[in-house]
Amino acid sequence: MPRTIRTEIQKRFSDIDSFRHVNNVSQQMYFDVGKSDFFDRLLGPEILFAPVRIITTATDTSYMGQIRPEDRIAVTTCVERIGTKSLALLQRIVADDGTVRSQSRSVMVAFDFEAQQSVPVPDAWRRALEAE
């Protein structure tokens, strides 16, 4: 099974809403922080800025529990599937007590910005993402 990357999250004052929990919009930003860390560690920082890079084409998020200001949290990220031109990520926001507070699945596509079209997932990416 491919590796799971854990990214510690520092909540900001502005993430907390009037219900005294982390707003769902902020949680989406946490997932993005997890994605950036995941790709940076496994594929290198150029993946986000190279002519061929990864883009998000779909997300689906489920909220299972509230995140309170005092909760210490992290985002876990792993690849669920690698296709021809896309890959699917599974991410979870996990509290220190091990409970999953929310979960997101994202479809990511290899995209050539010069040609403005999707391209096959490069072999080097595939090898790095499939490594244990």
mmCIF file of N, CA and C in Angstrom:
data_model
loop_
_atom_site.group_PDB
_atom_site.id
_atom_site.type_symbol
_atom_site.label_atom_id
_atom_site.label_comp_id
_atom_site.label_asym_id
_atom_site.label_seq_id
_atom_site.Cartn_x
_atom_site.Cartn_y
_atom_site.Cartn_z
ATOM 1 N N MET A 1 0.838 -1.178 0.000
ATOM 2 C CA MET A 1 0.000 0.000 0.000
ATOM 3 C C MET A 1 0.886 1.246 0.000
ATOM 4 N N PRO A 2 0.531 2.259 -0.788
ATOM 5 C CA PRO A 2 1.327 3.486 -0.814
ATOM 6 C C PRO A 2 1.357 4.166 0.552
ATOM 7 N N ARG A 3 2.364 4.953 0.740
ATOM 8 C CA ARG A 3 2.552 5.611 2.040
ATOM 9 C C ARG A 3 1.519 6.698 2.315
ATOM 10 N N THR A 4 1.331 6.932 3.586
ATOM 11 C CA THR A 4 0.457 8.000 4.050
ATOM 12 C C THR A 4 1.337 9.085 4.649
ATOM 13 N N ILE A 5 1.109 10.306 4.209
ATOM 14 C CA ILE A 5 1.849 11.457 4.725
ATOM 15 C C ILE A 5 0.960 12.174 5.738
ATOM 16 N N ARG A 6 1.528 12.467 6.898
ATOM 17 C CA ARG A 6 0.807 13.173 7.960
ATOM 18 C C ARG A 6 1.328 14.609 8.034
ATOM 19 N N THR A 7 0.412 15.563 7.968
ATOM 20 C CA THR A 7 0.750 16.978 7.997
ATOM 21 C C THR A 7 0.070 17.619 9.199
ATOM 22 N N GLU A 8 0.869 18.100 10.145
ATOM 23 C CA GLU A 8 0.314 18.782 11.309
ATOM 24 C C GLU A 8 -0.305 20.106 10.865
ATOM 25 N N ILE A 9 -1.433 20.456 11.449
ATOM 26 C CA ILE A 9 -2.150 21.677 11.088
ATOM 27 C C ILE A 9 -2.180 22.641 12.267
ATOM 28 N N GLN A 10 -1.839 23.875 11.989
ATOM 29 C CA GLN A 10 -1.963 24.935 12.982
ATOM 30 C C GLN A 10 -3.211 25.742 12.636
ATOM 31 N N LYS A 11 -4.181 25.703 13.523
ATOM 32 C CA LYS A 11 -5.413 26.456 13.298
ATOM 33 C C LYS A 11 -5.145 27.936 13.500
ATOM 34 N N ARG A 12 -5.889 28.749 12.753
ATOM 35 C CA ARG A 12 -5.805 30.203 12.898
ATOM 36 C C ARG A 12 -7.055 30.704 13.616
ATOM 37 N N PHE A 13 -6.946 31.850 14.238
ATOM 38 C CA PHE A 13 -8.081 32.464 14.929
ATOM 39 C C PHE A 13 -9.272 32.594 13.976
ATOM 40 N N SER A 14 -9.011 32.972 12.732
ATOM 41 C CA SER A 14 -10.083 33.194 11.758
ATOM 42 C C SER A 14 -10.747 31.892 11.291
ATOM 43 N N ASP A 15 -10.171 30.735 11.617
ATOM 44 C CA ASP A 15 -10.777 29.447 11.245
ATOM 45 C C ASP A 15 -11.979 29.101 12.116
ATOM 46 N N ILE A 16 -12.062 29.710 13.288
ATOM 47 C CA ILE A 16 -13.105 29.392 14.265
ATOM 48 C C ILE A 16 -14.313 30.291 14.003
ATOM 49 N N ASP A 17 -15.490 29.666 13.867
ATOM 50 C CA ASP A 17 -16.691 30.451 13.589
ATOM 51 C C ASP A 17 -17.502 30.709 14.858
ATOM 52 N N SER A 18 -18.671 31.289 14.706
ATOM 53 C CA SER A 18 -19.492 31.666 15.861
ATOM 54 C C SER A 18 -20.033 30.458 16.633
ATOM 55 N N PHE A 19 -19.967 29.270 16.040
ATOM 56 C CA PHE A 19 -20.392 28.045 16.728
ATOM 57 C C PHE A 19 -19.246 27.433 17.547
ATOM 58 N N ARG A 20 -18.096 28.133 17.557
ATOM 59 C CA ARG A 20 -16.904 27.692 18.286
ATOM 60 C C ARG A 20 -16.349 26.373 17.759
ATOM 61 N N HIS A 21 -16.390 26.241 16.431
ATOM 62 C CA HIS A 21 -15.713 25.120 15.788
ATOM 63 C C HIS A 21 -15.082 25.602 14.478
ATOM 64 N N VAL A 22 -14.218 24.762 13.915
ATOM 65 C CA VAL A 22 -13.546 25.125 12.670
ATOM 66 C C VAL A 22 -14.560 25.040 11.536
ATOM 67 N N ASN A 23 -14.667 26.115 10.792
ATOM 68 C CA ASN A 23 -15.588 26.207 9.671
ATOM 69 C C ASN A 23 -15.204 25.217 8.567
ATOM 70 N N ASN A 24 -16.205 24.738 7.824
ATOM 71 C CA ASN A 24 -15.941 23.774 6.758
ATOM 72 C C ASN A 24 -15.039 24.345 5.661
ATOM 73 N N VAL A 25 -15.113 25.636 5.398
ATOM 74 C CA VAL A 25 -14.242 26.241 4.388
ATOM 75 C C VAL A 25 -12.779 26.155 4.837
ATOM 76 N N SER A 26 -12.528 26.389 6.103
ATOM 77 C CA SER A 26 -11.166 26.267 6.628
ATOM 78 C C SER A 26 -10.678 24.828 6.517
ATOM 79 N N GLN A 27 -11.559 23.872 6.725
ATOM 80 C CA GLN A 27 -11.158 22.474 6.606
ATOM 81 C C GLN A 27 -10.704 22.155 5.182
ATOM 82 N N GLN A 28 -11.350 22.756 4.183
ATOM 83 C CA GLN A 28 -10.906 22.553 2.796
ATOM 84 C C GLN A 28 -9.494 23.106 2.599
ATOM 85 N N MET A 29 -9.202 24.226 3.257
ATOM 86 C CA MET A 29 -7.846 24.776 3.172
ATOM 87 C C MET A 29 -6.848 23.832 3.843
ATOM 88 N N TYR A 30 -7.236 23.188 4.946
ATOM 89 C CA TYR A 30 -6.356 22.211 5.594
ATOM 90 C C TYR A 30 -6.048 21.053 4.639
ATOM 91 N N PHE A 31 -7.078 20.597 3.917
ATOM 92 C CA PHE A 31 -6.849 19.527 2.934
ATOM 93 C C PHE A 31 -5.865 19.990 1.859
ATOM 94 N N ASP A 32 -5.967 21.252 1.440
ATOM 95 C CA ASP A 32 -5.027 21.776 0.448
ATOM 96 C C ASP A 32 -3.605 21.835 0.998
ATOM 97 N N VAL A 33 -3.458 22.202 2.273
ATOM 98 C CA VAL A 33 -2.137 22.193 2.901
ATOM 99 C C VAL A 33 -1.582 20.761 2.882
ATOM 100 N N GLY A 34 -2.437 19.792 3.193
ATOM 101 C CA GLY A 34 -2.024 18.386 3.148
ATOM 102 C C GLY A 34 -1.605 17.948 1.757
ATOM 103 N N LYS A 35 -2.353 18.366 0.736
ATOM 104 C CA LYS A 35 -1.995 18.026 -0.654
ATOM 105 C C LYS A 35 -0.632 18.607 -1.013
ATOM 106 N N SER A 36 -0.422 19.873 -0.695
ATOM 107 C CA SER A 36 0.857 20.520 -1.013
ATOM 108 C C SER A 36 2.017 19.800 -0.343
ATOM 109 N N ASP A 37 1.861 19.465 0.929
ATOM 110 C CA ASP A 37 2.909 18.756 1.662
ATOM 111 C C ASP A 37 3.148 17.373 1.062
ATOM 112 N N PHE A 38 2.069 16.664 0.751
ATOM 113 C CA PHE A 38 2.155 15.326 0.167
ATOM 114 C C PHE A 38 2.955 15.352 -1.139
ATOM 115 N N PHE A 39 2.556 16.220 -2.069
ATOM 116 C CA PHE A 39 3.236 16.268 -3.355
ATOM 117 C C PHE A 39 4.651 16.801 -3.232
ATOM 118 N N ASP A 40 4.870 17.761 -2.352
ATOM 119 C CA ASP A 40 6.214 18.290 -2.140
ATOM 120 C C ASP A 40 7.149 17.190 -1.655
ATOM 121 N N ARG A 41 6.699 16.397 -0.697
ATOM 122 C CA ARG A 41 7.544 15.331 -0.136
ATOM 123 C C ARG A 41 7.780 14.186 -1.114
ATOM 124 N N LEU A 42 6.751 13.810 -1.879
ATOM 125 C CA LEU A 42 6.880 12.634 -2.746
ATOM 126 C C LEU A 42 7.344 12.956 -4.162
ATOM 127 N N LEU A 43 6.971 14.120 -4.677
ATOM 128 C CA LEU A 43 7.304 14.444 -6.062
ATOM 129 C C LEU A 43 8.201 15.672 -6.198
ATOM 130 N N GLY A 44 8.414 16.388 -5.114
ATOM 131 C CA GLY A 44 9.258 17.575 -5.147
ATOM 132 C C GLY A 44 8.448 18.840 -5.379
ATOM 133 N N PRO A 45 8.994 19.978 -4.969
ATOM 134 C CA PRO A 45 8.252 21.243 -5.043
ATOM 135 C C PRO A 45 7.905 21.668 -6.464
ATOM 136 N N GLU A 46 8.657 21.209 -7.458
ATOM 137 C CA GLU A 46 8.390 21.616 -8.839
ATOM 138 C C GLU A 46 7.050 21.101 -9.363
ATOM 139 N N ILE A 47 6.489 20.086 -8.722
ATOM 140 C CA ILE A 47 5.216 19.517 -9.180
ATOM 141 C C ILE A 47 4.095 20.562 -9.216
ATOM 142 N N LEU A 48 4.176 21.555 -8.364
ATOM 143 C CA LEU A 48 3.123 22.566 -8.311
ATOM 144 C C LEU A 48 3.367 23.729 -9.267
ATOM 145 N N PHE A 49 4.561 23.777 -9.913
ATOM 146 C CA PHE A 49 4.886 24.930 -10.747
ATOM 147 C C PHE A 49 5.473 24.568 -12.106
ATOM 148 N N ALA A 50 5.712 23.290 -12.387
ATOM 149 C CA ALA A 50 6.302 22.858 -13.652
ATOM 150 C C ALA A 50 5.288 22.982 -14.792
ATOM 151 N N PRO A 51 5.751 22.916 -16.040
ATOM 152 C CA PRO A 51 4.816 22.970 -17.176
ATOM 153 C C PRO A 51 3.761 21.853 -17.118
ATOM 154 N N VAL A 52 4.168 20.660 -16.692
ATOM 155 C CA VAL A 52 3.207 19.575 -16.457
ATOM 156 C C VAL A 52 3.092 19.429 -14.945
ATOM 157 N N ARG A 53 1.895 19.671 -14.434
ATOM 158 C CA ARG A 53 1.694 19.600 -12.992
ATOM 159 C C ARG A 53 0.333 18.989 -12.676
ATOM 160 N N ILE A 54 0.084 18.901 -11.409
ATOM 161 C CA ILE A 54 -1.135 18.240 -10.940
ATOM 162 C C ILE A 54 -2.175 19.312 -10.601
ATOM 163 N N ILE A 55 -3.422 19.072 -11.017
ATOM 164 C CA ILE A 55 -4.508 19.989 -10.678
ATOM 165 C C ILE A 55 -5.674 19.196 -10.099
ATOM 166 N N THR A 56 -6.474 19.851 -9.296
ATOM 167 C CA THR A 56 -7.655 19.226 -8.704
ATOM 168 C C THR A 56 -8.833 19.404 -9.657
ATOM 169 N N THR A 57 -9.542 18.294 -9.939
ATOM 170 C CA THR A 57 -10.716 18.385 -10.809
ATOM 171 C C THR A 57 -12.019 18.062 -10.088
ATOM 172 N N ALA A 58 -11.941 17.391 -8.937
ATOM 173 C CA ALA A 58 -13.159 17.079 -8.179
ATOM 174 C C ALA A 58 -12.798 16.786 -6.732
ATOM 175 N N THR A 59 -13.715 17.145 -5.828
ATOM 176 C CA THR A 59 -13.557 16.795 -4.418
ATOM 177 C C THR A 59 -14.909 16.378 -3.850
ATOM 178 N N ASP A 60 -14.850 15.542 -2.837
ATOM 179 C CA ASP A 60 -16.049 15.102 -2.126
ATOM 180 C C ASP A 60 -15.664 14.996 -0.658
ATOM 181 N N THR A 61 -16.321 15.777 0.191
ATOM 182 C CA THR A 61 -15.952 15.839 1.604
ATOM 183 C C THR A 61 -17.113 15.430 2.490
ATOM 184 N N SER A 62 -16.801 14.644 3.516
ATOM 185 C CA SER A 62 -17.767 14.251 4.544
ATOM 186 C C SER A 62 -17.265 14.772 5.883
ATOM 187 N N TYR A 63 -18.188 15.315 6.675
ATOM 188 C CA TYR A 63 -17.855 15.855 7.992
ATOM 189 C C TYR A 63 -18.427 14.922 9.050
ATOM 190 N N MET A 64 -17.550 14.344 9.867
ATOM 191 C CA MET A 64 -17.972 13.352 10.852
ATOM 192 C C MET A 64 -18.021 13.874 12.272
ATOM 193 N N GLY A 65 -17.310 14.947 12.543
ATOM 194 C CA GLY A 65 -17.283 15.496 13.896
ATOM 195 C C GLY A 65 -16.718 16.895 13.885
ATOM 196 N N GLN A 66 -17.029 17.638 14.904
ATOM 197 C CA GLN A 66 -16.564 19.016 14.989
ATOM 198 C C GLN A 66 -15.092 19.077 15.369
ATOM 199 N N ILE A 67 -14.447 20.126 14.904
ATOM 200 C CA ILE A 67 -13.080 20.431 15.312
ATOM 201 C C ILE A 67 -13.167 21.692 16.159
ATOM 202 N N ARG A 68 -12.778 21.561 17.399
ATOM 203 C CA ARG A 68 -12.844 22.668 18.354
ATOM 204 C C ARG A 68 -11.485 23.374 18.428
ATOM 205 N N PRO A 69 -11.472 24.597 18.939
ATOM 206 C CA PRO A 69 -10.208 25.346 19.028
ATOM 207 C C PRO A 69 -9.107 24.592 19.779
ATOM 208 N N GLU A 70 -9.469 23.844 20.797
ATOM 209 C CA GLU A 70 -8.468 23.151 21.607
ATOM 210 C C GLU A 70 -7.975 21.835 20.994
ATOM 211 N N ASP A 71 -8.615 21.355 19.936
ATOM 212 C CA ASP A 71 -8.217 20.087 19.310
ATOM 213 C C ASP A 71 -6.906 20.233 18.544
ATOM 214 N N ARG A 72 -6.000 19.297 18.769
ATOM 215 C CA ARG A 72 -4.779 19.203 17.963
ATOM 216 C C ARG A 72 -5.109 18.291 16.802
ATOM 217 N N ILE A 73 -4.837 18.748 15.583
ATOM 218 C CA ILE A 73 -5.242 17.992 14.397
ATOM 219 C C ILE A 73 -4.109 17.865 13.382
ATOM 220 N N ALA A 74 -4.276 16.890 12.512
ATOM 221 C CA ALA A 74 -3.364 16.683 11.388
ATOM 222 C C ALA A 74 -4.188 16.203 10.198
ATOM 223 N N VAL A 75 -3.645 16.403 9.019
ATOM 224 C CA VAL A 75 -4.243 15.864 7.798
ATOM 225 C C VAL A 75 -3.393 14.681 7.359
ATOM 226 N N THR A 76 -4.041 13.556 7.091
ATOM 227 C CA THR A 76 -3.348 12.419 6.493
ATOM 228 C C THR A 76 -3.745 12.352 5.027
ATOM 229 N N THR A 77 -2.779 12.032 4.176
ATOM 230 C CA THR A 77 -3.008 11.996 2.734
ATOM 231 C C THR A 77 -2.365 10.752 2.156
ATOM 232 N N CYS A 78 -3.124 10.028 1.325
ATOM 233 C CA CYS A 78 -2.572 8.889 0.590
ATOM 234 C C CYS A 78 -3.270 8.764 -0.764
ATOM 235 N N VAL A 79 -2.636 8.045 -1.663
ATOM 236 C CA VAL A 79 -3.212 7.792 -2.980
ATOM 237 C C VAL A 79 -4.067 6.535 -2.888
ATOM 238 N N GLU A 80 -5.306 6.645 -3.322
ATOM 239 C CA GLU A 80 -6.196 5.477 -3.375
ATOM 240 C C GLU A 80 -6.088 4.737 -4.706
ATOM 241 N N ARG A 81 -5.880 5.509 -5.784
ATOM 242 C CA ARG A 81 -5.884 4.909 -7.112
ATOM 243 C C ARG A 81 -5.090 5.795 -8.052
ATOM 244 N N ILE A 82 -4.365 5.154 -8.971
ATOM 245 C CA ILE A 82 -3.692 5.886 -10.041
ATOM 246 C C ILE A 82 -4.222 5.344 -11.353
ATOM 247 N N GLY A 83 -4.786 6.225 -12.156
ATOM 248 C CA GLY A 83 -5.310 5.855 -13.466
ATOM 249 C C GLY A 83 -4.348 6.259 -14.572
ATOM 250 N N THR A 84 -4.870 6.404 -15.776
ATOM 251 C CA THR A 84 -4.045 6.787 -16.918
ATOM 252 C C THR A 84 -3.621 8.251 -16.838
ATOM 253 N N LYS A 85 -4.589 9.141 -16.620
ATOM 254 C CA LYS A 85 -4.307 10.574 -16.568
ATOM 255 C C LYS A 85 -4.625 11.197 -15.207
ATOM 256 N N SER A 86 -5.155 10.418 -14.296
ATOM 257 C CA SER A 86 -5.587 10.977 -13.014
ATOM 258 C C SER A 86 -5.189 10.076 -11.859
ATOM 259 N N LEU A 87 -5.336 10.628 -10.665
ATOM 260 C CA LEU A 87 -5.155 9.837 -9.455
ATOM 261 C C LEU A 87 -6.168 10.323 -8.438
ATOM 262 N N ALA A 88 -6.503 9.450 -7.513
ATOM 263 C CA ALA A 88 -7.461 9.787 -6.457
ATOM 264 C C ALA A 88 -6.736 9.796 -5.126
ATOM 265 N N LEU A 89 -6.922 10.885 -4.378
ATOM 266 C CA LEU A 89 -6.353 11.019 -3.041
ATOM 267 C C LEU A 89 -7.433 10.820 -1.998
ATOM 268 N N LEU A 90 -7.071 10.185 -0.907
ATOM 269 C CA LEU A 90 -7.923 10.103 0.276
ATOM 270 C C LEU A 90 -7.231 10.894 1.367
ATOM 271 N N GLN A 91 -7.953 11.854 1.941
ATOM 272 C CA GLN A 91 -7.415 12.669 3.020
ATOM 273 C C GLN A 91 -8.374 12.642 4.197
ATOM 274 N N ARG A 92 -7.791 12.706 5.379
ATOM 275 C CA ARG A 92 -8.582 12.747 6.603
ATOM 276 C C ARG A 92 -8.010 13.796 7.535
ATOM 277 N N ILE A 93 -8.898 14.502 8.221
ATOM 278 C CA ILE A 93 -8.469 15.358 9.328
ATOM 279 C C ILE A 93 -8.677 14.526 10.581
ATOM 280 N N VAL A 94 -7.581 14.279 11.281
ATOM 281 C CA VAL A 94 -7.576 13.386 12.425
ATOM 282 C C VAL A 94 -7.158 14.161 13.668
ATOM 283 N N ALA A 95 -7.903 13.967 14.750
ATOM 284 C CA ALA A 95 -7.556 14.582 16.030
ATOM 285 C C ALA A 95 -6.535 13.705 16.747
ATOM 286 N N ASP A 96 -5.870 14.276 17.740
ATOM 287 C CA ASP A 96 -4.864 13.530 18.507
ATOM 288 C C ASP A 96 -5.421 12.275 19.158
ATOM 289 N N ASP A 97 -6.733 12.251 19.444
ATOM 290 C CA ASP A 97 -7.310 11.052 20.051
ATOM 291 C C ASP A 97 -7.608 9.964 19.015
ATOM 292 N N GLY A 98 -7.252 10.226 17.747
ATOM 293 C CA GLY A 98 -7.414 9.234 16.688
ATOM 294 C C GLY A 98 -8.730 9.310 15.935
ATOM 295 N N THR A 99 -9.642 10.162 16.373
ATOM 296 C CA THR A 99 -10.930 10.247 15.687
ATOM 297 C C THR A 99 -10.800 11.046 14.387
ATOM 298 N N VAL A 100 -11.476 10.546 13.363
ATOM 299 C CA VAL A 100 -11.520 11.236 12.077
ATOM 300 C C VAL A 100 -12.641 12.262 12.158
ATOM 301 N N ARG A 101 -12.307 13.520 11.970
ATOM 302 C CA ARG A 101 -13.299 14.592 12.061
ATOM 303 C C ARG A 101 -13.903 14.920 10.704
ATOM 304 N N SER A 102 -13.116 14.752 9.632
ATOM 305 C CA SER A 102 -13.652 14.899 8.285
ATOM 306 C C SER A 102 -12.759 14.134 7.318
ATOM 307 N N GLN A 103 -13.332 13.862 6.150
ATOM 308 C CA GLN A 103 -12.637 13.055 5.153
ATOM 309 C C GLN A 103 -12.943 13.625 3.773
ATOM 310 N N SER A 104 -11.931 13.638 2.902
ATOM 311 C CA SER A 104 -12.112 14.168 1.564
ATOM 312 C C SER A 104 -11.438 13.262 0.548
ATOM 313 N N ARG A 105 -12.127 13.062 -0.549
ATOM 314 C CA ARG A 105 -11.545 12.364 -1.699
ATOM 315 C C ARG A 105 -11.419 13.391 -2.813
ATOM 316 N N SER A 106 -10.253 13.391 -3.467
ATOM 317 C CA SER A 106 -9.992 14.336 -4.557
ATOM 318 C C SER A 106 -9.514 13.589 -5.782
ATOM 319 N N VAL A 107 -9.987 14.007 -6.929
ATOM 320 C CA VAL A 107 -9.463 13.518 -8.202
ATOM 321 C C VAL A 107 -8.484 14.569 -8.695
ATOM 322 N N MET A 108 -7.269 14.132 -8.939
ATOM 323 C CA MET A 108 -6.200 15.004 -9.395
ATOM 324 C C MET A 108 -5.786 14.558 -10.799
ATOM 325 N N VAL A 109 -5.531 15.516 -11.685
ATOM 326 C CA VAL A 109 -5.204 15.217 -13.073
ATOM 327 C C VAL A 109 -3.839 15.788 -13.413
ATOM 328 N N ALA A 110 -3.056 15.018 -14.191
ATOM 329 C CA ALA A 110 -1.802 15.535 -14.742
ATOM 330 C C ALA A 110 -2.185 16.461 -15.891
ATOM 331 N N PHE A 111 -1.679 17.693 -15.855
ATOM 332 C CA PHE A 111 -2.127 18.703 -16.810
ATOM 333 C C PHE A 111 -0.941 19.449 -17.391
ATOM 334 N N ASP A 112 -0.902 19.536 -18.729
ATOM 335 C CA ASP A 112 0.132 20.266 -19.456
ATOM 336 C C ASP A 112 -0.387 21.683 -19.680
ATOM 337 N N PHE A 113 0.222 22.657 -18.996
ATOM 338 C CA PHE A 113 -0.274 24.027 -19.074
ATOM 339 C C PHE A 113 0.036 24.704 -20.401
ATOM 340 N N GLU A 114 1.094 24.292 -21.088
ATOM 341 C CA GLU A 114 1.377 24.868 -22.406
ATOM 342 C C GLU A 114 0.342 24.400 -23.417
ATOM 343 N N ALA A 115 0.041 23.108 -23.406
ATOM 344 C CA ALA A 115 -0.931 22.545 -24.354
ATOM 345 C C ALA A 115 -2.373 22.728 -23.880
ATOM 346 N N GLN A 116 -2.544 23.073 -22.596
ATOM 347 C CA GLN A 116 -3.870 23.237 -21.993
ATOM 348 C C GLN A 116 -4.726 21.979 -22.138
ATOM 349 N N GLN A 117 -4.110 20.836 -21.756
ATOM 350 C CA GLN A 117 -4.841 19.569 -21.794
ATOM 351 C C GLN A 117 -4.262 18.581 -20.798
ATOM 352 N N SER A 118 -5.095 17.611 -20.435
ATOM 353 C CA SER A 118 -4.622 16.560 -19.538
ATOM 354 C C SER A 118 -3.668 15.651 -20.299
ATOM 355 N N VAL A 119 -2.753 15.048 -19.550
ATOM 356 C CA VAL A 119 -1.750 14.151 -20.130
ATOM 357 C C VAL A 119 -1.636 12.920 -19.236
ATOM 358 N N PRO A 120 -1.062 11.832 -19.758
ATOM 359 C CA PRO A 120 -0.858 10.664 -18.897
ATOM 360 C C PRO A 120 0.008 11.003 -17.681
ATOM 361 N N VAL A 121 -0.288 10.345 -16.575
ATOM 362 C CA VAL A 121 0.516 10.512 -15.360
ATOM 363 C C VAL A 121 1.946 10.081 -15.695
ATOM 364 N N PRO A 122 2.922 10.984 -15.528
ATOM 365 C CA PRO A 122 4.311 10.614 -15.848
ATOM 366 C C PRO A 122 4.772 9.397 -15.043
ATOM 367 N N ASP A 123 5.583 8.567 -15.693
ATOM 368 C CA ASP A 123 6.087 7.348 -15.048
ATOM 369 C C ASP A 123 6.828 7.646 -13.748
ATOM 370 N N ALA A 124 7.598 8.737 -13.717
ATOM 371 C CA ALA A 124 8.340 9.086 -12.494
ATOM 372 C C ALA A 124 7.371 9.376 -11.349
ATOM 373 N N TRP A 125 6.260 10.051 -11.636
ATOM 374 C CA TRP A 125 5.253 10.315 -10.611
ATOM 375 C C TRP A 125 4.666 9.001 -10.123
ATOM 376 N N ARG A 126 4.323 8.153 -11.081
ATOM 377 C CA ARG A 126 3.691 6.865 -10.752
ATOM 378 C C ARG A 126 4.586 6.053 -9.817
ATOM 379 N N ARG A 127 5.880 5.965 -10.162
ATOM 380 C CA ARG A 127 6.816 5.199 -9.330
ATOM 381 C C ARG A 127 6.891 5.775 -7.915
ATOM 382 N N ALA A 128 6.999 7.094 -7.811
ATOM 383 C CA ALA A 128 7.108 7.737 -6.489
ATOM 384 C C ALA A 128 5.832 7.560 -5.677
ATOM 385 N N LEU A 129 4.686 7.646 -6.326
ATOM 386 C CA LEU A 129 3.409 7.540 -5.612
ATOM 387 C C LEU A 129 3.066 6.109 -5.226
ATOM 388 N N GLU A 130 3.576 5.138 -5.986
ATOM 389 C CA GLU A 130 3.301 3.734 -5.683
ATOM 390 C C GLU A 130 4.282 3.133 -4.682
ATOM 391 N N ALA A 131 5.399 3.818 -4.436
ATOM 392 C CA ALA A 131 6.414 3.293 -3.517
ATOM 393 C C ALA A 131 5.846 3.212 -2.110
ATOM 394 N N GLU A 132 6.286 2.197 -1.370
ATOM 395 C CA GLU A 132 5.830 2.026 0.013
ATOM 396 C C GLU A 132 6.705 2.812 0.959
#
